[in-house]
XYZ file of C-alpha atoms in Angstrom:
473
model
C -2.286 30.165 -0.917
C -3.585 26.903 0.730
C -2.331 25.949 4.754
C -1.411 22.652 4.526
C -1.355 22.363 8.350
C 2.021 20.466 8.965
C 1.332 17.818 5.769
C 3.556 16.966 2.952
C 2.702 17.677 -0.467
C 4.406 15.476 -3.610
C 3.731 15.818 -7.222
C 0.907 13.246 -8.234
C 1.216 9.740 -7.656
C 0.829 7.485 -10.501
C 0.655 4.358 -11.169
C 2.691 2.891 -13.651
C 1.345 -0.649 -13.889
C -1.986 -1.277 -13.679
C -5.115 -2.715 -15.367
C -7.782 -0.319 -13.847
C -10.933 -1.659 -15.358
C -9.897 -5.213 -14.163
C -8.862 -3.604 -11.084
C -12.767 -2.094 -11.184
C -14.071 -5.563 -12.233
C -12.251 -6.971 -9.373
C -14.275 -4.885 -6.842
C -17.730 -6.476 -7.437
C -16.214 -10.233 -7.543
C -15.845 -12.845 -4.870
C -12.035 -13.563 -4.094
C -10.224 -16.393 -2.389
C -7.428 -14.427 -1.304
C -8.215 -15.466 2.500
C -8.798 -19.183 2.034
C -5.614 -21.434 3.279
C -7.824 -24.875 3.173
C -9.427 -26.091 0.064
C -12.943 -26.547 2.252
C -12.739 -22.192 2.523
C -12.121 -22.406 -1.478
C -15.164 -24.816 -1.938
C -17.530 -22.325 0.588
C -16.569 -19.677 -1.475
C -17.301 -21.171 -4.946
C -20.653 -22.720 -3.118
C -21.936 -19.283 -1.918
C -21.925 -17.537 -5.621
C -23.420 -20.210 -6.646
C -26.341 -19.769 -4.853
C -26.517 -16.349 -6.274
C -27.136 -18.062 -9.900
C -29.214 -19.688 -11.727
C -26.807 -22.409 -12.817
C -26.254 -21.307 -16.411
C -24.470 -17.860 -15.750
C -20.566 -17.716 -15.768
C -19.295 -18.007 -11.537
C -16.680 -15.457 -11.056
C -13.978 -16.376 -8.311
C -11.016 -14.676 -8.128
C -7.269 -14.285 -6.220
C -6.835 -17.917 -5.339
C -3.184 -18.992 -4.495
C -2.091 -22.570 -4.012
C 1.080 -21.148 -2.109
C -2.011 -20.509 0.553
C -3.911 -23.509 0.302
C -3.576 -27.111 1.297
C -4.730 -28.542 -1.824
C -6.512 -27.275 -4.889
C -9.904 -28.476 -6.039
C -9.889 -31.229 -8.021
C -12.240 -31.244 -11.411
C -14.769 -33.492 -10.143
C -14.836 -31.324 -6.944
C -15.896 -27.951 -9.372
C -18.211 -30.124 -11.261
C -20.041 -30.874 -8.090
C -20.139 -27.313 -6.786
C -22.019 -25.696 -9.869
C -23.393 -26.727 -13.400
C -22.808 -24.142 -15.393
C -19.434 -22.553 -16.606
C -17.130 -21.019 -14.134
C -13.318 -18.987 -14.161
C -11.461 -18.980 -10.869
C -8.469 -17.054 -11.350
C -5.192 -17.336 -9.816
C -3.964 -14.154 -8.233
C -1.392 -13.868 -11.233
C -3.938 -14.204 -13.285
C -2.219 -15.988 -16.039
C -3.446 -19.114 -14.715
C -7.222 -20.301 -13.879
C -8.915 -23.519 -12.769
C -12.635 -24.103 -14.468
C -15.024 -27.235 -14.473
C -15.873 -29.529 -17.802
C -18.742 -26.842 -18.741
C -16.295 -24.170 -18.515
C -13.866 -26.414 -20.859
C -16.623 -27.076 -23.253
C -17.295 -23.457 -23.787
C -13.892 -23.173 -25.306
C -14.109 -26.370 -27.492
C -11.650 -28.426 -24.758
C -11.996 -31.956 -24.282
C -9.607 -35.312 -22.936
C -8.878 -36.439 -26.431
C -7.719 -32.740 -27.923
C -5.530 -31.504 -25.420
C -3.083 -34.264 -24.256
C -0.045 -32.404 -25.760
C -1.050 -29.086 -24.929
C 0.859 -27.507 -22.227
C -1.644 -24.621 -21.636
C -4.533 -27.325 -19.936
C -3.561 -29.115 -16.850
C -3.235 -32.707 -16.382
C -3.030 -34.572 -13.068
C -0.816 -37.358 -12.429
C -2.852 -39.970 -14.360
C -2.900 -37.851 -17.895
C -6.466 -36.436 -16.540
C -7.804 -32.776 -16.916
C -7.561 -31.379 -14.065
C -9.609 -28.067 -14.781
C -6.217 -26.018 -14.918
C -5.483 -23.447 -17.722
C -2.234 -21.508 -18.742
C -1.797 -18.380 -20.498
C -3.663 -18.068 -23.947
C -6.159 -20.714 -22.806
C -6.615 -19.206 -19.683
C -7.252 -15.689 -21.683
C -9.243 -17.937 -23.889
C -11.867 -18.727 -20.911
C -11.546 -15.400 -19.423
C -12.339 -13.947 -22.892
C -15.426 -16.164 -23.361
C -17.073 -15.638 -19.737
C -16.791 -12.029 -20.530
C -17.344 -10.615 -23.895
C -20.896 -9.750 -23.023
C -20.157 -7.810 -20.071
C -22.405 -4.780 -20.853
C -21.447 -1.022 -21.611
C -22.791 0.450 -18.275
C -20.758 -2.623 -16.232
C -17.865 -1.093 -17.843
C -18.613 2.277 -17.031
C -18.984 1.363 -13.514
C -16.028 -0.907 -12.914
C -14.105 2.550 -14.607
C -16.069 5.019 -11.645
C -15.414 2.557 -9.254
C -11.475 1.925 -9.774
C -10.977 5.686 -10.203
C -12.803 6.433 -6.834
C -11.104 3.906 -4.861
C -7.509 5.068 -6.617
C -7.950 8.975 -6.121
C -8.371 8.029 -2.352
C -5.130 6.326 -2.325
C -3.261 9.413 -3.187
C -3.066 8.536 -7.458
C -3.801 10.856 -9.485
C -3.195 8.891 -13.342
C -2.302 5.174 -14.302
C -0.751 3.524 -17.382
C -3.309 0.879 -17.698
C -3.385 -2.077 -20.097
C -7.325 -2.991 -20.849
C -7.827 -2.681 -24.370
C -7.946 -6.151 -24.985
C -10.331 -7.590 -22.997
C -13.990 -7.672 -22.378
C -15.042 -8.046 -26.130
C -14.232 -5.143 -28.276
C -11.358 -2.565 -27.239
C -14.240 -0.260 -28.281
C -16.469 -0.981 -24.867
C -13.687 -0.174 -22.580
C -12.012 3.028 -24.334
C -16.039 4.216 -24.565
C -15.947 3.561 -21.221
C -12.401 5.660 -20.510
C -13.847 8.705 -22.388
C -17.657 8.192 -20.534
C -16.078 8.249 -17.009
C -13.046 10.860 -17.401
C -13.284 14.654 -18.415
C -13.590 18.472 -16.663
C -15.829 17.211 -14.113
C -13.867 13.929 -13.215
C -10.484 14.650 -14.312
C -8.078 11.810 -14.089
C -4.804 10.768 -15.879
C -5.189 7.166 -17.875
C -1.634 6.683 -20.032
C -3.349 3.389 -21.632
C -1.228 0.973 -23.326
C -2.696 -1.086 -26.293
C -2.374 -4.895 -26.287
C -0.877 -6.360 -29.385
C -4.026 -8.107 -30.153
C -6.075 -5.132 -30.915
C -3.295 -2.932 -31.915
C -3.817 -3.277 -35.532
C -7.294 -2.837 -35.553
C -6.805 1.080 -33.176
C -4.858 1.656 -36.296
C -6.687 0.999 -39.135
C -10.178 2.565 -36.865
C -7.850 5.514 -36.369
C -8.907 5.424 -32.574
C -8.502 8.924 -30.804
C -8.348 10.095 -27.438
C -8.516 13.945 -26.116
C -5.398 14.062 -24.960
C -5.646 15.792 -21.938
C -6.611 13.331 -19.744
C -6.043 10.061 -21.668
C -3.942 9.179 -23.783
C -2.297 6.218 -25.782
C 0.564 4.549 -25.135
C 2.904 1.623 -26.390
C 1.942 -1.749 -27.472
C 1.819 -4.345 -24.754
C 3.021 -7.454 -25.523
C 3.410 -10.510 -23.391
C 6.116 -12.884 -24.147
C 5.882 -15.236 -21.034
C 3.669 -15.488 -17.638
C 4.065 -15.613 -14.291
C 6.596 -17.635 -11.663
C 3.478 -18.645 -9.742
C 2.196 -20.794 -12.595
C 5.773 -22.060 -13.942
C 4.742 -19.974 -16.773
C 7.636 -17.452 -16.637
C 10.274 -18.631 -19.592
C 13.651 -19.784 -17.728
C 16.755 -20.211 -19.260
C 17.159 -23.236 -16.948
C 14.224 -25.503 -15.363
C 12.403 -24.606 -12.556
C 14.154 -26.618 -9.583
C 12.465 -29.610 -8.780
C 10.649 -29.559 -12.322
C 11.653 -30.108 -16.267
C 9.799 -27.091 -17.366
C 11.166 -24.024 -18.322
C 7.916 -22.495 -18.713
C 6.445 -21.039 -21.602
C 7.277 -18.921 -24.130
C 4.235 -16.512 -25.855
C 5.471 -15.981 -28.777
C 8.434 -17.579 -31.623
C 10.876 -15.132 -32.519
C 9.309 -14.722 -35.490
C 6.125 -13.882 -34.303
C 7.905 -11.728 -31.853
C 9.590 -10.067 -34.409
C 6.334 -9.135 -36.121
C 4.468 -7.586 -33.244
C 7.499 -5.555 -32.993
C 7.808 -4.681 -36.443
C 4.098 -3.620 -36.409
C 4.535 -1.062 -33.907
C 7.227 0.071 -35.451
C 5.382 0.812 -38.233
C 3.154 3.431 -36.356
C 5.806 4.541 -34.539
C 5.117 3.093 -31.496
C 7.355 1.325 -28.298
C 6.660 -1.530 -26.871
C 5.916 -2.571 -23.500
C 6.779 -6.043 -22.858
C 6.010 -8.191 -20.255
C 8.672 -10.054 -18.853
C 9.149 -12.165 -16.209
C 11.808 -14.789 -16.442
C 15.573 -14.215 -18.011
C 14.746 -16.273 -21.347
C 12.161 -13.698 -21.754
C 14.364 -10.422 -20.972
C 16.571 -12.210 -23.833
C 14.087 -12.498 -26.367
C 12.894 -9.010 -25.665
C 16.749 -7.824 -25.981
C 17.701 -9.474 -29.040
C 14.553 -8.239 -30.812
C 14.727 -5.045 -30.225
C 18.377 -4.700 -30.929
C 17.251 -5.415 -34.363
C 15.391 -2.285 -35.185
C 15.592 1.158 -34.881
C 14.430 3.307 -31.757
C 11.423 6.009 -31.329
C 10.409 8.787 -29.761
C 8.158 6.580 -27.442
C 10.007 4.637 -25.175
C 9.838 0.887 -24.786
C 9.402 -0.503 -21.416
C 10.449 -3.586 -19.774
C 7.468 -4.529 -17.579
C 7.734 -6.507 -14.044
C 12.322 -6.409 -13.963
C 11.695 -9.598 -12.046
C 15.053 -11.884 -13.016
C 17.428 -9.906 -14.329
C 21.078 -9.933 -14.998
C 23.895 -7.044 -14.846
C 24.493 -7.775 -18.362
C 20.980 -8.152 -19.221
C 20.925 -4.657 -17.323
C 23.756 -3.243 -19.550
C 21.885 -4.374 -22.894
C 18.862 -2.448 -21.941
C 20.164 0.947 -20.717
C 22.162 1.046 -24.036
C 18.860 0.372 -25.400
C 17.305 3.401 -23.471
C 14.955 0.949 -22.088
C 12.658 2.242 -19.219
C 11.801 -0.401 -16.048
C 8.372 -0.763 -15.140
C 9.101 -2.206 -11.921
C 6.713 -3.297 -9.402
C 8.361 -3.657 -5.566
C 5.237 -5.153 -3.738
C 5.251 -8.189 -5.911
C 8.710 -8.953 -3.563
C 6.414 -9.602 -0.530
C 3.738 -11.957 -2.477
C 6.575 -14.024 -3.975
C 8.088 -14.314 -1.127
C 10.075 -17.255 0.003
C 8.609 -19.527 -2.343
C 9.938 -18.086 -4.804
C 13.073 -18.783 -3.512
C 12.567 -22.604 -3.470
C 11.583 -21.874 -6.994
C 14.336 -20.623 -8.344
C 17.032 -21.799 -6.302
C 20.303 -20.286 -6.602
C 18.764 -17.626 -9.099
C 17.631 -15.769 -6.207
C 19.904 -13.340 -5.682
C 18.899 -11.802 -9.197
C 15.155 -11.575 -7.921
C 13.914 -7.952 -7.694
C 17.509 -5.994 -8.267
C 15.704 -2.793 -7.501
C 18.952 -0.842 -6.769
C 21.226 -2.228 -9.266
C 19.111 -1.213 -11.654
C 19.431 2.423 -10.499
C 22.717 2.142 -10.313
C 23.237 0.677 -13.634
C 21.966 3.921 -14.885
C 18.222 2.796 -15.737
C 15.090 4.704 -14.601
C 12.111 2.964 -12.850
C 8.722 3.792 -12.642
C 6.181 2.739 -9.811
C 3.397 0.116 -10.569
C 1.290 -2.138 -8.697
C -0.289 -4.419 -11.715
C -3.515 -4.188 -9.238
C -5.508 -5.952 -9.370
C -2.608 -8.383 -8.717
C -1.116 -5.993 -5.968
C -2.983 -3.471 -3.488
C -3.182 -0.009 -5.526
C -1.970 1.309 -1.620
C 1.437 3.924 -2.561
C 2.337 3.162 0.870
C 2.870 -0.395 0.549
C 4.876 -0.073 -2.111
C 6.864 2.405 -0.916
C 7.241 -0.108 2.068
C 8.285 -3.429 -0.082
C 10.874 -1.396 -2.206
C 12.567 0.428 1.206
C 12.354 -2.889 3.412
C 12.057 -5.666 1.116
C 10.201 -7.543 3.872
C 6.857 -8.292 5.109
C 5.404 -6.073 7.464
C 4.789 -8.781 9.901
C 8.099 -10.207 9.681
C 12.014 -9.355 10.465
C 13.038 -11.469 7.299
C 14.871 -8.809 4.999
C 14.994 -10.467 1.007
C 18.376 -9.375 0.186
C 19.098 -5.687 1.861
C 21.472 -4.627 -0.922
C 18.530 -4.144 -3.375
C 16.939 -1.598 -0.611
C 15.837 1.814 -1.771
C 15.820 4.747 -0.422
C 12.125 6.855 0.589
C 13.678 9.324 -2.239
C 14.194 6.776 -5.162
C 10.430 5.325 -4.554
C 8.574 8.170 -4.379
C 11.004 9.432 -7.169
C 9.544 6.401 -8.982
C 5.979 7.206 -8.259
C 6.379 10.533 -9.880
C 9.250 11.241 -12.170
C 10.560 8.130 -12.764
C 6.358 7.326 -13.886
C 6.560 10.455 -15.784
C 9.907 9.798 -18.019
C 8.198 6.402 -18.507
C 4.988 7.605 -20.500
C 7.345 10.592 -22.225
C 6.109 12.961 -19.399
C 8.755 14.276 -17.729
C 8.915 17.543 -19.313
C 5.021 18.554 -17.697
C 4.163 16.122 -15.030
C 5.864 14.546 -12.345
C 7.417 17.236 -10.177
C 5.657 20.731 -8.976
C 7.101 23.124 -10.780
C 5.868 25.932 -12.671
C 4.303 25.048 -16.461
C 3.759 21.601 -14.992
C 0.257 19.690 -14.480
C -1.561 20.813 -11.430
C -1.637 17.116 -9.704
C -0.823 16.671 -6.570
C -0.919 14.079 -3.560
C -0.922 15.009 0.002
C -0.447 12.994 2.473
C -0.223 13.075 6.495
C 3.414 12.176 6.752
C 6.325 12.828 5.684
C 7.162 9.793 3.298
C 10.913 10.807 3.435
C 11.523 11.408 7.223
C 8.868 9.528 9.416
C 9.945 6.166 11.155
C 9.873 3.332 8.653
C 6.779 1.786 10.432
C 4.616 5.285 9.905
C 4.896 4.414 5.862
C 2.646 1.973 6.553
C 0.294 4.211 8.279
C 0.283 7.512 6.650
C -2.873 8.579 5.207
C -4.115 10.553 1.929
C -5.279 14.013 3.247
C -6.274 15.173 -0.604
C -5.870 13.972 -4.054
C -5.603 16.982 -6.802
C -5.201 16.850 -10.642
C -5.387 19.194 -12.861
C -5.592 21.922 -9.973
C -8.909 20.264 -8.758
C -9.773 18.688 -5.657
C -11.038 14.977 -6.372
C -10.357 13.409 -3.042
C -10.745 15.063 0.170
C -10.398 12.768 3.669
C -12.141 15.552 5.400
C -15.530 15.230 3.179
């Protein structure tokens, strides 16, 4: 028997979105997040510089032109350092680079004027901008030689920091980056164990899925485990990436769609084939379409298929994907980011942004993600977005009716994560026959004054009966 001392105890806290070695990575990088002037940008950029010898890759990250006054112009990064850089956008679908960064991927003036993944100014220019699959093209390139024991520590790193949030697993997506999905899964199995126990659900991106197959990768089972393929099929409102059925206001562009429906079809088909979901990123309503009409085409599985992000979404999109048995990966603090230009974004498609509750009450569960390092990893503060929907320095409420209750996010956090990676039958509540993983915390999530979410504090982080965080230590 163990005296809590007046705390609350909930089952484990997970994570249902998140890309933990990029959250890892994240943690030894310079970010922009605090720059609202492009000077602050520039002094940034300037001091890694000095830290290199003018041929290495410059690493920037969390820059947001929502924030800033202007963004650097190409001329401007060409100035600042020599050799390739990648300065990525908080979303992280989008990232600005100089002409040596361009070279490295084969991009020049005369090859790109029709492509809408590389930014142009106003004159037909490059402007040092790149969208989606060039964008992973450059991020690919500045780090496929990111070494085995980098990896390893980005992994220790992530974990540390998460246990002493209160999380006790993730469903990660990181298979697909940093060279071969080999290097971070070695990494995975290196870090995690008896003596570091942790929970890593990790989903496979459609570009290495394949290739897992036919290597017949393997996990232990205990701790990590595989999960469904991830598949993006647009990018982010912050870039005017996310696919629209109708323009942008103020723009022509509906964004961009990832993939044809034929090429949609076969990434679908190919999990399929294994047996496998699919977890698909989507974050405007053309996309939620594409993802509905596809998957209304072939049969179901035991492993459910996730909608990732629930950003835009109709009722009858809703409707579509509860008959479809089709779990929300929803993420509540992206609300307070996006917010209100978003809302100058979209225009009058506002009032579908972030329909938390309807979901719920359309009959489809939800499970509790940050996609750190986009978001905090911080429970609390995303507890706070999905019961207040407002910043916590501001009175500004973004549509009350979509509200939730303390019970429905922490429900998220822990069965609703649970019934999302097909683990509701041994993790997610405490109960007997269930894992051992718990988070306990100096408040009462449920009953303290709305502020105190905010403020409450992880006390001690337990999975698989064993104490991995302790506040007191």
């Amino acid at each position: 028997m163990h005296d809590l001392k007046g705390a609350t105890m909930y089952p484990g806290f997970v994570d249902s979105h998140i890309h933990l070695v990029g959250y890892g990575e994240l943690l030894s990088k310079a970010v922009a997040s605090h720059c609202t002037t492009v000077e602050q940008f520039k002094d940034v950029i300037k001091k890694e510089a000095t830290k290199l010898s003018g041929k290495e890759w410059l690493f920037v990250d969390l820059w947001d032109e929502n924030q800033l006054d202007r963004l650097p112009t190409l001329s401007e990064l060409d100035a600042l350092y020599g050799g390739p850089m990648v300065l990525r956008r908080v979303c992280r679908h989008v990232c600005l680079t100089n002409h040596t960064g361009l070279a490295a991927i084969g991009i020049t003036a005369s090859n790109s004027v029709e492509d809408e993944q590389v930014g142009h100014d106003e004159t037909g220019q490059l402007n040092g901008l790149l969208y989606e699959n060039k964008n992973d093209l450059l991020v690919n390139e500045a780090t496929k030689n990111v070494t085995d024991e980098q990896l390893v520590q980005y992994v220790e790193n992530a974990i540390q920091h998460l246990t002493a949030s209160g999380i006790t697993g993730v469903h990660s997506e990181d298979l697909g980056y940093f060279g071969q999905y080999t290097k971070s899964l070695q990494a995975y199995k290196k870090v995690i164990g008896e003596e570091k126990p942790f929970r890593a659900h990790l989903l496979r991106n459609h570009r290495v899925f394949q290739q897992m197959m036919e290597d017949g990768a393997s996990v232990d089972g205990k701790y990590i485990e595989f999960g469904a393929m991830k598949l993006f099929a647009d990018g982010s409102f912050g870039g005017n990436t996310a696919w629209l059925k109708e323009a942008y206001v103020g723009t022509q562009t509906t964004g961009i769609a990832l993939h044809t429906d034929e090429q949609f079809a076969q990434w679908l088909q190919l999990a399929r084939k294994y047996d496998s979901g699919i977890a698909v990123h989507a974050i405007g309503d053309a996309a939620v379409d594409q993802f509905i009409r596809h998957l209304e085409r072939v049969p179901p599985v035991a492993m459910r298929d996730r909608y990732i992000h629930g950003s835009l979404c109709s009722t009858e999109q809703m409707k579509a994907l509860k008959k479809l048995h089709v779990i929300v990966d929803a993420q509540p603090a992206f609300l307070l980011s996006d917010m209100p230009w978003l809302q100058e974004k979209l225009g009058k498609r506002e009032a579908r942004l972030y329909p938390w509750k309807t979901f719920l009450n359309e009959g489809l569960v939800l499970g509790a993600g940050t996609d750190a390092p986009i978001e905090s990893i911080s429970p609390f503060e995303t507890i706070w977005a999905g019961v207040t929907r407002k910043k916590p320095s501001s009175q500004v409420v973004f549509d009350a009716s979509e509200r939730l209750t303390r019970y429905e996010m922490v429900h998220m956090y822990t069965v609703g994560s649970a019934y999302t990676g097909n683990q509701e039958l041994y993790r997610g509540k405490i109960q007997k026959d269930f894992d051992a993983d718990f988070t306990i915390v100096d408040t009462d999530l449920l009953c303290c004054e709305e502020a105190a979410i905010l403020k409450a504090n992880v006390l001690q982080t337990v999975i698989d009966g064993k104490v991995v965080y302790d506040s007191s230590l």
